[in-house]
Short mmCIF file of C-alpha atoms and ligand atoms in Angstrom, two decimals:
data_model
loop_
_atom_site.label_atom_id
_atom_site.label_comp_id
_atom_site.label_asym_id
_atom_site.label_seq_id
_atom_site.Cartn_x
_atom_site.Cartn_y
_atom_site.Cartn_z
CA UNK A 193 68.75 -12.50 -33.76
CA UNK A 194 71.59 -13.86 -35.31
CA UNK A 195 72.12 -16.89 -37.29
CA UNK A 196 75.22 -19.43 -38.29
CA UNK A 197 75.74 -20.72 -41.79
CA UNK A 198 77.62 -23.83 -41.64
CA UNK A 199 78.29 -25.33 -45.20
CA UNK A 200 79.27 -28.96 -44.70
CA UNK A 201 81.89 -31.07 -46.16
CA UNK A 202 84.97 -29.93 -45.07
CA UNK A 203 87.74 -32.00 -43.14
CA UNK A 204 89.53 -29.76 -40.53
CA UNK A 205 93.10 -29.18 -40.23
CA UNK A 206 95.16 -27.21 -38.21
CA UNK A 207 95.24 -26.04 -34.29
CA UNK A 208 92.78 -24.65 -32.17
CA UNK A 209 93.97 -22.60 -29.28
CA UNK A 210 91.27 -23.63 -26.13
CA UNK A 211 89.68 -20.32 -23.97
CA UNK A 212 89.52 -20.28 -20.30
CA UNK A 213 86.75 -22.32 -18.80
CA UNK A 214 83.42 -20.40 -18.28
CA UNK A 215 81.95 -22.62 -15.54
CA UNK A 216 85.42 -21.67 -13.61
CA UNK A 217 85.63 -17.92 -14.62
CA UNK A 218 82.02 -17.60 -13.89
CA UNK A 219 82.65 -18.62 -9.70
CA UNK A 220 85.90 -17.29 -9.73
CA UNK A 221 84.01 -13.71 -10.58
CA UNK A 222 81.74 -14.28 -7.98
CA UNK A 223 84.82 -15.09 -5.28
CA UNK A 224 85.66 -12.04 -5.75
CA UNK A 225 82.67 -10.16 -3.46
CA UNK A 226 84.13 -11.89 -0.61
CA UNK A 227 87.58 -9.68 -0.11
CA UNK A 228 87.57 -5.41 -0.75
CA UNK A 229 90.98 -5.81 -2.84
CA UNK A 230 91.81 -6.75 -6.50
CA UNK A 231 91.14 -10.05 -7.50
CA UNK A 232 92.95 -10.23 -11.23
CA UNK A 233 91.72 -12.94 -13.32
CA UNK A 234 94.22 -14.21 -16.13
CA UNK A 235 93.17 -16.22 -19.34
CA UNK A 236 89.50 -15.23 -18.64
CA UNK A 237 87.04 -15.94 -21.76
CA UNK A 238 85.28 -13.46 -23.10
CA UNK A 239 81.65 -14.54 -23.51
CA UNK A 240 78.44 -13.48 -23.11
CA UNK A 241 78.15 -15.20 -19.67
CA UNK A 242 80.98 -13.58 -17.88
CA UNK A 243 80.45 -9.91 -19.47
CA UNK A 244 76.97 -10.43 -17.91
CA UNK A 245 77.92 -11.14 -14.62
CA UNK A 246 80.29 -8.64 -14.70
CA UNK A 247 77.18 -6.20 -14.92
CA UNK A 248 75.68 -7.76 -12.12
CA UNK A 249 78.22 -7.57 -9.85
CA UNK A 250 78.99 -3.65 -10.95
CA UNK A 251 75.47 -3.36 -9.36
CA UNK A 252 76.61 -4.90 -6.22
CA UNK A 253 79.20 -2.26 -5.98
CA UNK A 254 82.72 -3.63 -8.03
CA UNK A 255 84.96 -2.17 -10.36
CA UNK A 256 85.49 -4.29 -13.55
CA UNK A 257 88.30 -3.86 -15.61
CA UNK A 258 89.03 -5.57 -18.61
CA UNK A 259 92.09 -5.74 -20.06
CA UNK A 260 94.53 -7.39 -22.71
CA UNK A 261 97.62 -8.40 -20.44
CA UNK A 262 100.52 -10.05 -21.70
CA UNK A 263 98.94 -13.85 -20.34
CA UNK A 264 96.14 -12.71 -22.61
CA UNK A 265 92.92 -11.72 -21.58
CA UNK A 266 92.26 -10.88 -17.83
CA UNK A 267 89.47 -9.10 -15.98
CA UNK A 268 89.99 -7.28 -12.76
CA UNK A 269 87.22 -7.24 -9.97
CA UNK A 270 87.46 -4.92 -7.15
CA UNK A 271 84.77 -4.23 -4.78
CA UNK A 272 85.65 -1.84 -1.84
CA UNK A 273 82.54 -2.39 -0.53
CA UNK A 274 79.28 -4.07 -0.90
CA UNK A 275 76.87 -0.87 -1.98
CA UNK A 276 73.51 -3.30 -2.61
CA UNK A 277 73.26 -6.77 -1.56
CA UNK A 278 70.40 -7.29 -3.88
CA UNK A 279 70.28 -9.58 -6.70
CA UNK A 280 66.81 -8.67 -8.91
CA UNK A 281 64.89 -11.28 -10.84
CA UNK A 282 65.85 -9.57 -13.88
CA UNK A 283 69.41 -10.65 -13.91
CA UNK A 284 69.43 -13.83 -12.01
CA UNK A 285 66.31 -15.33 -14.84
CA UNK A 286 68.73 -14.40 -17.35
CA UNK A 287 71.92 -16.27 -16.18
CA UNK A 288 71.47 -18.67 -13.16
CA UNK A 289 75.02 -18.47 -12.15
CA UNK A 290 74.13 -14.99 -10.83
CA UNK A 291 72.08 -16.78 -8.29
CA UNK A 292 76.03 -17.49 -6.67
CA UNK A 293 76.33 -14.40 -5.82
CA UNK A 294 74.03 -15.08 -2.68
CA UNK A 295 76.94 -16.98 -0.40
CA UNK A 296 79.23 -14.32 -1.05
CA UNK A 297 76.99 -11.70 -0.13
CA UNK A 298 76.03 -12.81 3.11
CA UNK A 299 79.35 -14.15 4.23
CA UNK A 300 80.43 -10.44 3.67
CA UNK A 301 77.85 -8.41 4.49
CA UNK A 302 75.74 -10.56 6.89
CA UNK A 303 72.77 -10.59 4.34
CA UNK A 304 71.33 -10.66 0.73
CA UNK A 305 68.00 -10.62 -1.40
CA UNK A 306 68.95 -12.79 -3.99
CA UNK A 307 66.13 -14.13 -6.53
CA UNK A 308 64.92 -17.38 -7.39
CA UNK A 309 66.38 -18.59 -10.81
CA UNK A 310 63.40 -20.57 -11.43
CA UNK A 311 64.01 -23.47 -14.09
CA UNK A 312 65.20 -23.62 -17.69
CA UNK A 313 65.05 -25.38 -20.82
CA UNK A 314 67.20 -28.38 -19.59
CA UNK A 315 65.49 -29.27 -16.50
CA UNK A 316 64.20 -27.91 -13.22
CA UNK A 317 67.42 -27.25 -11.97
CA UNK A 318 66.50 -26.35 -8.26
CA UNK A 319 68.70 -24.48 -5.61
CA UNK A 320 67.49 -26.77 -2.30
CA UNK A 321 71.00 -28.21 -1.49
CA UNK A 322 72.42 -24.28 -2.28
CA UNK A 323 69.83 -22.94 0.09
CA UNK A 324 70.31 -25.93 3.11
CA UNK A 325 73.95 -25.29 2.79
CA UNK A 326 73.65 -22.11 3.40
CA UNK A 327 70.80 -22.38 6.38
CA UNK A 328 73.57 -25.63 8.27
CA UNK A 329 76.23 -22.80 7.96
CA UNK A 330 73.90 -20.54 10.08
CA UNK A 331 71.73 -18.39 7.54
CA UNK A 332 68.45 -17.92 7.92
CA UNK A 333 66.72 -18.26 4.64
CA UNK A 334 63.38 -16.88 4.69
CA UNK A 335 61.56 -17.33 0.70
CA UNK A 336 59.34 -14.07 -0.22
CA UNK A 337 57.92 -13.59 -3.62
CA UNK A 338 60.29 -15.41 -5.97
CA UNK A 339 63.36 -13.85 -3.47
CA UNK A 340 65.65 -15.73 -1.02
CA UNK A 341 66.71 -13.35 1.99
CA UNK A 342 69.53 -14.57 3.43
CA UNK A 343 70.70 -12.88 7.00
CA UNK A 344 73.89 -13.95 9.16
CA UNK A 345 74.06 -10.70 11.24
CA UNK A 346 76.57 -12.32 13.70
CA UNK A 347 78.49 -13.93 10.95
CA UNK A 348 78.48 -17.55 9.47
CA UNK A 349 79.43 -20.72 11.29
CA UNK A 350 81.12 -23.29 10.14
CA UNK A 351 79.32 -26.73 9.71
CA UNK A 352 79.40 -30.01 8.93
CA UNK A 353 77.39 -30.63 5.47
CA UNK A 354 76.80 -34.26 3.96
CA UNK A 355 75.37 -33.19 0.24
CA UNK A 356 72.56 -35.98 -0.28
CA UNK A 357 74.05 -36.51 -4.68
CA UNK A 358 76.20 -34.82 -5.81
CA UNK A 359 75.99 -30.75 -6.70
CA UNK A 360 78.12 -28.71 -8.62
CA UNK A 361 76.55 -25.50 -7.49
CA UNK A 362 75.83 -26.45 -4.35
CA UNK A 363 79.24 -27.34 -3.64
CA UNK A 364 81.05 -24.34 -5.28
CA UNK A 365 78.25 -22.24 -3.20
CA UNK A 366 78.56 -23.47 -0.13
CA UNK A 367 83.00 -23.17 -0.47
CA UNK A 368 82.32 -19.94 -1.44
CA UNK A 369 80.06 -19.27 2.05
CA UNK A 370 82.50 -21.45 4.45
CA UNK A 371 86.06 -19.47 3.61
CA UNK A 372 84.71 -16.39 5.75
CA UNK A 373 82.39 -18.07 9.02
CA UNK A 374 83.97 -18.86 12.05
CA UNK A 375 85.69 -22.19 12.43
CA UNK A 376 85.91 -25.71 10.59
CA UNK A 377 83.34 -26.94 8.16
CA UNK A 378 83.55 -30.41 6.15
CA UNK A 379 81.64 -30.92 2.86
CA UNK A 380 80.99 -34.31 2.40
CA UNK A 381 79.96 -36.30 -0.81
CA UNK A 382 81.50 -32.71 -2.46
CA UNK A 383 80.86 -32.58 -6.49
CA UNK A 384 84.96 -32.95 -7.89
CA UNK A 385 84.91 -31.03 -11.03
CA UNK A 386 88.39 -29.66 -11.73
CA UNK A 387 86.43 -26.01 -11.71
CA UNK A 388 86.03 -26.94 -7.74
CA UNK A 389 89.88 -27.39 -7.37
CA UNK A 390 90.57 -24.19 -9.48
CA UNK A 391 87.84 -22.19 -7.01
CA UNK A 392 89.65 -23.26 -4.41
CA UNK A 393 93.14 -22.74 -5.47
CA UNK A 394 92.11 -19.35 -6.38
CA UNK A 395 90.29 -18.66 -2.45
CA UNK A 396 93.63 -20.33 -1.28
CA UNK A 397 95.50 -17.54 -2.90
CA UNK A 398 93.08 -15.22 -1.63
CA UNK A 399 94.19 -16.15 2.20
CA UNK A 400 91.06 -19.11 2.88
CA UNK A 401 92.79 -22.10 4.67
CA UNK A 402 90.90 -25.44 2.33
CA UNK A 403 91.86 -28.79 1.88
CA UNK A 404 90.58 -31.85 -0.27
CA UNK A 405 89.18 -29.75 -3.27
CA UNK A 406 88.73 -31.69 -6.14
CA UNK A 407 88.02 -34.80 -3.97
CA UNK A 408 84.86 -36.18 -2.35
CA UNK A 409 85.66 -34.47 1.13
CA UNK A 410 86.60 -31.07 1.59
CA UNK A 411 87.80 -29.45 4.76
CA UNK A 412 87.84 -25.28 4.89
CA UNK A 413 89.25 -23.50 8.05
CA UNK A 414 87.31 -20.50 8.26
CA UNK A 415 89.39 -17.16 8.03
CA UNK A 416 88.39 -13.72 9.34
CA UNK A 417 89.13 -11.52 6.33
CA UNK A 418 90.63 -12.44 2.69
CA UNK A 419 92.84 -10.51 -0.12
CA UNK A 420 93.42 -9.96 -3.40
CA UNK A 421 95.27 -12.20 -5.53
CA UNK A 422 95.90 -13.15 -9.13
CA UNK A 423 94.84 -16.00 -10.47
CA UNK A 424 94.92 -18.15 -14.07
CA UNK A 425 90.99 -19.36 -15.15
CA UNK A 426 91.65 -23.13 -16.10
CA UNK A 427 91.55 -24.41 -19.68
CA UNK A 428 87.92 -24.95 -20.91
CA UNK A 429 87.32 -28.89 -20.88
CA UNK A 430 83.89 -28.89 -22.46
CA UNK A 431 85.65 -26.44 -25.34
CA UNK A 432 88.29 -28.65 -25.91
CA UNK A 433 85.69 -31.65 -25.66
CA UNK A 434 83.60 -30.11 -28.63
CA UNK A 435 86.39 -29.64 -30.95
CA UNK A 436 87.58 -32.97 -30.28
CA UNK A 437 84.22 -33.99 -31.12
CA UNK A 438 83.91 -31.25 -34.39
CA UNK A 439 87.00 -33.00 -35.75
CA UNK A 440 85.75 -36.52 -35.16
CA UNK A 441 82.47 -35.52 -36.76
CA UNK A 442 83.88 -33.83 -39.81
CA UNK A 443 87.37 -35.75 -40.39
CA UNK A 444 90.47 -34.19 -40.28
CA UNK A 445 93.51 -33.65 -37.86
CA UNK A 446 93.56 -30.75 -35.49
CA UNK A 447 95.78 -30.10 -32.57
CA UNK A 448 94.09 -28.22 -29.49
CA UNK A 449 96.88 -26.15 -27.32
CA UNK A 450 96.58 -24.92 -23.89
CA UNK A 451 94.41 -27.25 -22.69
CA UNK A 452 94.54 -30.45 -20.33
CA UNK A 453 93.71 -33.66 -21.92
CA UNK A 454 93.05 -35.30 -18.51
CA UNK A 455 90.00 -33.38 -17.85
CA UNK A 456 88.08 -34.92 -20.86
CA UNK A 457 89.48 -38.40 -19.93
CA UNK A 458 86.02 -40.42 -19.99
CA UNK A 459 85.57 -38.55 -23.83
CA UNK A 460 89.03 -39.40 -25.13
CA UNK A 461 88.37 -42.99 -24.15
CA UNK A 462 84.53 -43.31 -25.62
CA UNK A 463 86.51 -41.78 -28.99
CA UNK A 464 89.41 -44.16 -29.06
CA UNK A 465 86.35 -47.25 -28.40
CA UNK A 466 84.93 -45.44 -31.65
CA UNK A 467 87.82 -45.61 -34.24
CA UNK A 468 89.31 -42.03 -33.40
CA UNK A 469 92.88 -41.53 -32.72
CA UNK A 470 94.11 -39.68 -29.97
CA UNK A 471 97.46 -38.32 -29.17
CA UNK A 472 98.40 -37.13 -25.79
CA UNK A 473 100.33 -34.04 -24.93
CA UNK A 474 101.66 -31.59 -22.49
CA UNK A 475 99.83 -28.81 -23.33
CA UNK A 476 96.70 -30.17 -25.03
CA UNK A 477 95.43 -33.12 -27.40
CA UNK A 478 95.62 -33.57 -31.19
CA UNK A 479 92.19 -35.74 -32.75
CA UNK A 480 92.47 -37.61 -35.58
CA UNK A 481 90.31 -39.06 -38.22
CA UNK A 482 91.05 -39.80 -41.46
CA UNK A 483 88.18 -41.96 -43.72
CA UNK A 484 85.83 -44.89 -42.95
CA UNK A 485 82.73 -45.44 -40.57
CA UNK A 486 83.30 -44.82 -36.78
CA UNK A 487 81.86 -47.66 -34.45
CA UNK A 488 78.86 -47.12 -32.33
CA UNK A 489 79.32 -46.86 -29.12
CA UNK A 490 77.72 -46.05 -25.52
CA UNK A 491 78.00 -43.45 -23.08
CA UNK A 492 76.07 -42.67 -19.73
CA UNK A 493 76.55 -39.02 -18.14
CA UNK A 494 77.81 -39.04 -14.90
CA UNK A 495 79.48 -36.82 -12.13
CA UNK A 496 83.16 -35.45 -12.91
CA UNK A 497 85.06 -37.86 -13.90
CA UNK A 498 82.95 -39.33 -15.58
CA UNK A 499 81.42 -38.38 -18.98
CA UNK A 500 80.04 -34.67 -18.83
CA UNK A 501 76.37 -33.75 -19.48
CA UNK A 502 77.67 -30.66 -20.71
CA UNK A 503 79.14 -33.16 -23.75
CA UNK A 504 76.06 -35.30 -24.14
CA UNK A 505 75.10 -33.40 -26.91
CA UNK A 506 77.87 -33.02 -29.23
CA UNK A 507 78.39 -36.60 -29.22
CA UNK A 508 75.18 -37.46 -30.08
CA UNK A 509 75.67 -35.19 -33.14
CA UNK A 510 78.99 -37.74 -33.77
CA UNK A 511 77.29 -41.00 -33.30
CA UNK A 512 74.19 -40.16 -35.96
CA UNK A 513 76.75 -40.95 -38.49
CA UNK A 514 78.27 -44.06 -36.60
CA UNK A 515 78.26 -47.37 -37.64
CA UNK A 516 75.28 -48.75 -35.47
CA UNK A 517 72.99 -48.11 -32.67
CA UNK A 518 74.31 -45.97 -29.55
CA UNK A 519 72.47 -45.51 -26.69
CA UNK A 520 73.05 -42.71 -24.90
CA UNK A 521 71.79 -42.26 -21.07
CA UNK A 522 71.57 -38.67 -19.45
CA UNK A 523 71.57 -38.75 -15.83
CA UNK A 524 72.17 -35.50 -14.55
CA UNK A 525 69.26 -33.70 -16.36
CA UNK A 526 65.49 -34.97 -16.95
CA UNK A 527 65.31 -33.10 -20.19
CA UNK A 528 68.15 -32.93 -22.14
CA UNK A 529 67.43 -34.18 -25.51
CA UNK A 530 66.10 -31.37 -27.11
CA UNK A 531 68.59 -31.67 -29.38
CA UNK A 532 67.16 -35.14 -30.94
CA UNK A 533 64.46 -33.65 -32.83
CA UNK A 534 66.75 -30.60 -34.30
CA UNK A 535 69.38 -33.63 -35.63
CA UNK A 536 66.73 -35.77 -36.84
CA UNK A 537 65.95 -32.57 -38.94
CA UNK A 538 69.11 -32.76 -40.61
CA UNK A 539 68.38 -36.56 -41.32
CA UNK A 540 69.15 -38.50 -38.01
CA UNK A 541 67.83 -41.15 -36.82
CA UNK A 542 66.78 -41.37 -33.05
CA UNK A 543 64.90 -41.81 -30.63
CA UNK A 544 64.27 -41.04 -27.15
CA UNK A 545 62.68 -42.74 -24.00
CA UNK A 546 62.70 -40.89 -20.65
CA UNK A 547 66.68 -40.55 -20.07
CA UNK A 548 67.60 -42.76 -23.00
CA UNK A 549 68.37 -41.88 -26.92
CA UNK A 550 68.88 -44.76 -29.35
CA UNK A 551 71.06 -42.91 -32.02
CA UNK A 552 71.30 -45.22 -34.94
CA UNK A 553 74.05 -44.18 -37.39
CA UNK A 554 72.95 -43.27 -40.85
CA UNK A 555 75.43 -42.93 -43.89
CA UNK A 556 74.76 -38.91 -44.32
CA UNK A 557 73.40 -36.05 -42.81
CA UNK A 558 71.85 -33.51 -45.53
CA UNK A 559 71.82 -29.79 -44.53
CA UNK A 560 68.32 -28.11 -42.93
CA UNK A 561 67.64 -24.94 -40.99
CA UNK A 562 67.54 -25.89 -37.26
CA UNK A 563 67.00 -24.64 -34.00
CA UNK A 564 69.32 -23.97 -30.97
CA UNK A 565 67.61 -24.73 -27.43
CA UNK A 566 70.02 -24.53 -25.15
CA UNK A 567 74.51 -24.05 -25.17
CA UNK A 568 75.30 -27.37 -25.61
CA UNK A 569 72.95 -28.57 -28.05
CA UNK A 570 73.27 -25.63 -29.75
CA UNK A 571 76.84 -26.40 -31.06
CA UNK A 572 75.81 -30.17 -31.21
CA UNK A 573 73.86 -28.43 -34.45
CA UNK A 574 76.81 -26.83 -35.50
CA UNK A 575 79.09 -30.26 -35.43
CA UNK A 576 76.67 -32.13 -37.30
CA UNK A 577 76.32 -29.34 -39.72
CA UNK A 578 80.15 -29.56 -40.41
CA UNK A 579 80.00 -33.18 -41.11
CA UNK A 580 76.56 -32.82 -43.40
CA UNK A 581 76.19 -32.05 -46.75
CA UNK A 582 75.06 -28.63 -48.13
CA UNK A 583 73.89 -25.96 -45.86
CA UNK A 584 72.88 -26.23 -42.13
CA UNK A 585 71.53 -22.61 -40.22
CA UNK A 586 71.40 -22.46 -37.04
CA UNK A 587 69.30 -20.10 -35.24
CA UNK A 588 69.08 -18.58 -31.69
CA UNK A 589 72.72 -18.45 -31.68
CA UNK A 590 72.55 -16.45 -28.64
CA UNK A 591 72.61 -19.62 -27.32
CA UNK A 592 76.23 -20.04 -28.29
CA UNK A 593 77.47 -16.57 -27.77
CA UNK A 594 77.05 -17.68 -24.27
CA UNK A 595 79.94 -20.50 -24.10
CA UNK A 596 82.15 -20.57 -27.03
CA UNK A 597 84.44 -18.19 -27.65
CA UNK A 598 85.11 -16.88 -31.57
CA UNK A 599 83.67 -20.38 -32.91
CA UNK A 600 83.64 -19.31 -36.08
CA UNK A 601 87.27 -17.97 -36.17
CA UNK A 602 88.37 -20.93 -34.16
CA UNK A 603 86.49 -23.01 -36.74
CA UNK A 604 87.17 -21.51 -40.11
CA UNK A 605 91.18 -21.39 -39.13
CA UNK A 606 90.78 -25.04 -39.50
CA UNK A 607 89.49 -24.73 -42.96
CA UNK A 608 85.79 -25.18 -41.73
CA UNK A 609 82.64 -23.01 -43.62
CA UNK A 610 81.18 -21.41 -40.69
CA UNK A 611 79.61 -17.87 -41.29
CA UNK A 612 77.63 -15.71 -38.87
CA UNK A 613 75.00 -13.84 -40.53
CA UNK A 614 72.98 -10.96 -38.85
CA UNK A 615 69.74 -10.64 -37.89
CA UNK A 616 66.72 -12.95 -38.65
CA UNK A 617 67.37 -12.22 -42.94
CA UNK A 618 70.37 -10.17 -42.70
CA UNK A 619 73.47 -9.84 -44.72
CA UNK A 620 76.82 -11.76 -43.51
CA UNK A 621 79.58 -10.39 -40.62
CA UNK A 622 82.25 -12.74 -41.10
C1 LIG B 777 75.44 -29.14 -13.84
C2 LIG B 777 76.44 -30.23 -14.15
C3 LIG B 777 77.70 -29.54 -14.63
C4 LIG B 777 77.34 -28.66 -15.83
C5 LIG B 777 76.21 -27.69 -15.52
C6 LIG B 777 75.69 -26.96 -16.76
C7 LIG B 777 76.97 -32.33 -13.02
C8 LIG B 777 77.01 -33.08 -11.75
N1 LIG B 777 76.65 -31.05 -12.97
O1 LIG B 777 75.98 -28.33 -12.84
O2 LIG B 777 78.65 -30.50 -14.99
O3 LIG B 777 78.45 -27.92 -16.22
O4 LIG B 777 75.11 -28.41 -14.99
O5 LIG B 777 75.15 -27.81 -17.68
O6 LIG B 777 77.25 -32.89 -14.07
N2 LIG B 777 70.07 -30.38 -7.89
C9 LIG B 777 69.05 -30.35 -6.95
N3 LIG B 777 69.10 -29.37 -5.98
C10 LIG B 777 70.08 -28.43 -5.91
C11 LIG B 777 71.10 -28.47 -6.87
C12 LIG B 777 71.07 -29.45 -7.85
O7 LIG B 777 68.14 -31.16 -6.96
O8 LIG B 777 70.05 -27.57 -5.01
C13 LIG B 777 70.06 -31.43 -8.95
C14 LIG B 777 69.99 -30.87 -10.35
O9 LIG B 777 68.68 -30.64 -10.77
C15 LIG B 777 70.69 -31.96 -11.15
C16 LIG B 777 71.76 -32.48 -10.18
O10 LIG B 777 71.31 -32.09 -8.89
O11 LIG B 777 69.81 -33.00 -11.45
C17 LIG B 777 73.16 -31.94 -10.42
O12 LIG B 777 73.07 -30.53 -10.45
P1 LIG B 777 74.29 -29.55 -10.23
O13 LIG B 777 75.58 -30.28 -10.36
O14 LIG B 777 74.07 -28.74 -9.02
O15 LIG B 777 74.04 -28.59 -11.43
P2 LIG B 777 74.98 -27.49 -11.92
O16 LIG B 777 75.83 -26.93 -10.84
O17 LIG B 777 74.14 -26.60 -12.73
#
């Protein structure tokens, strides 16, 4: 398993050019089931995650190309037809997005064995809302041995579904299940994650007739059939989050390009309340931060658009060096602070209470060998490693391989130490 050396110190300077988002590409893949033409993905990542999926859905019968177009890197999905409807336990335990290939399938095809995801490290994370979604647009779901079997022989019929919170899955699942039944169906308290707005501006493309994506109700006119279409993945927001929080962490100036600074609004704010400065463009954001303590501050994680769980970590990493206490409150997850223990490691101070951390700042973090748990907390490691002094390993970078494209390049272009190193005692990559 490999590991990442991180030697700690320096400030970064220079530009970071942001990935396309995996949480979009991820969906956008699994759109693709639901029309036998091309759908051509432009500025796709290329991570773990999607090259995984891209396995599954090979199973399920489509052609995946990938290729290095002049927009940069793009992946084409074509699936003539359906050849297995199954999803086996095998892939889905291994990525739960997989588990959206079930609304697809059905809304095709008329059925699908999908499996269970079960839970993971972060939480229980369970599929109800997915599954009743699916059952009000005229499934029956029948649970067998760790399987969901969907079946819609006649088709699916469009519904209307108030979501009791609010679901990013179960949202983008039940969009991707209402483009192809019969008639009108309204989604009501809808998650609005700008990945929901790209999904549907990609099925838009695709021929589905949808209206009110990215807002709290949306509207989708059932079509009959849909096509292929080309479509641009979205800038990553919880990339360009992280290196707006690396450079807060470790001081410096970098500029991140091709990215949207709106969709990390509630972060840029909680930095500027900190001491950070934060400049505003077209195509991206450049972070600031040269010398002195930052302040404390707060944060609670909320819905989109308010500050992402997906975030939560990394900034806890920023605020063990802050001047004063922080309290941070997770609300979307019941445990995800595994992270705590792995920074108090490298000499944090914190401490955590049910869905509350008390992060009080300390002058310096001192390099350790840590653990990753999970994606986000795995760079959360990384960051503070940047910022503390000697060497910080982290391992079970697997973890990362998942989300975050070339870190270390992206990194060390900015003048950061980051090295990968090979197996569990191995010699160094790059
Ligand atoms: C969530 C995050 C998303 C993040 C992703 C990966 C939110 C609202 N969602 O999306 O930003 O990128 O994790 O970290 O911030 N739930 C149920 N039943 C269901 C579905 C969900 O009880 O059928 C619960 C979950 O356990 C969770 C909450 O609803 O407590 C929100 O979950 P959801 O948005 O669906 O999770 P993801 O789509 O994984």
């Amino acid at each position: 398993m490999d590991r990442i050396a991180i030697t700690g110190g320096a400030r970064l300077e220079g530009e970071i050019p942001i990935s396309g988002a995996k949480n979009s590409a991820i969906k956008l893949m699994a759109a693709s089931l639901l029309t036998d033409e091309p759908l051509r993905l432009t500025n796709m990542p290329r991570l773990a995650d999607t090259r995984f999926l891209g396995k599954l859905l090979q199973r399920l019968g489509a052609e995946v190309v990938e290729a290095d177009g002049v927009l940069g890197p793009e992946t084409t999905l074509h699936t003539p037809e359906i050849v297995s409807a199954i999803a086996p336990y095998d892939l889905v335990r291994q990525m739960r997005a997989s588990f959206n290939v079930l609304g697809p399938l059905v809304a095709r095809t008329g059925q699908a064995k999908v499996s269970l995801p079960g839970g993971c490290t972060i939480g229980a994370r369970p599929v109800d809302l997915h599954l009743k979604a699916l059952e009000a647009l005229g499934a029956r779901i029948d649970l067998h041995e760790g399987y969901v079997y969907a079946q819609a022989p006649r088709g699916l019929v469009g519904a209307e579904i108030e979501f009791p919170f609010i679901s990013v899955g179960a949202t983008e699942h039940a969009l991707l299940a209402a483009v192809l039944a019969s008639g009108q169906t309204i989604l009501r308290n809808a998650a609005r994650e700008p990945e929901i707005a790209d999904l549907a501006e990609c099925l838009t493309k695709m021929g589905a007739r949808i209206s009110g994506a990215g807002t709290s109700e949306i509207r989708i006119e059932g079509v009959s059939k849909l096509n292929g279409a080309t479509h641009a993945v979205i800038p990553d927001r919880i990339e360009t989050g992280t290196y707006a929080l690396a450079v807060a962490t470790a001081g410096g100036q970098v500029r991140l390009t091709g990215t949207r600074h709106d969709f990390i609004s509630a972060l840029l704010d909680k930095l500027e309340e900190a001491g950070v400065e934060v400049t505003r463009h077209d195509d991206g954001v450049t972070i600031t931060r040269n010398g002195g303590r930052l302040k404390a501050v707060e944060i609670e994680t909320d819905p989109y658009p308010g500050f992402a769980t997906d975030l939560q970590a990394q900034f806890m990493a920023l605020m063990t060096l802050a001047d004063g206490e922080s309290v941070i409150r997770e609300t979307i997850f019941e445990n995800r602070f595994m992270h705590a223990p792995e920074l108090a490691r490298l000499g944090a101070d914190i401490s955590v209470q049910g869905g509350e951390a008390r992060v009080r700042g300390v002058e310096a973090l001192e390099g350790a060998p840590v653990m990753a748990t999970d994606l986000r907390a795995s760079v959360s490691l990384v960051i503070a490693g940047l910022a503390a002094r000697g060497d910080t390993i982290v391992n079970r970078v697997y973890h990362l391989d998942r989300g975050f494209e070339r870190l270390e390049e992206k990194l060390g272009a900015c003048g950061a130490s980051v090295r990968r190193l090979k197996g569990d005692g191995g010699e160094e990559e790059s």
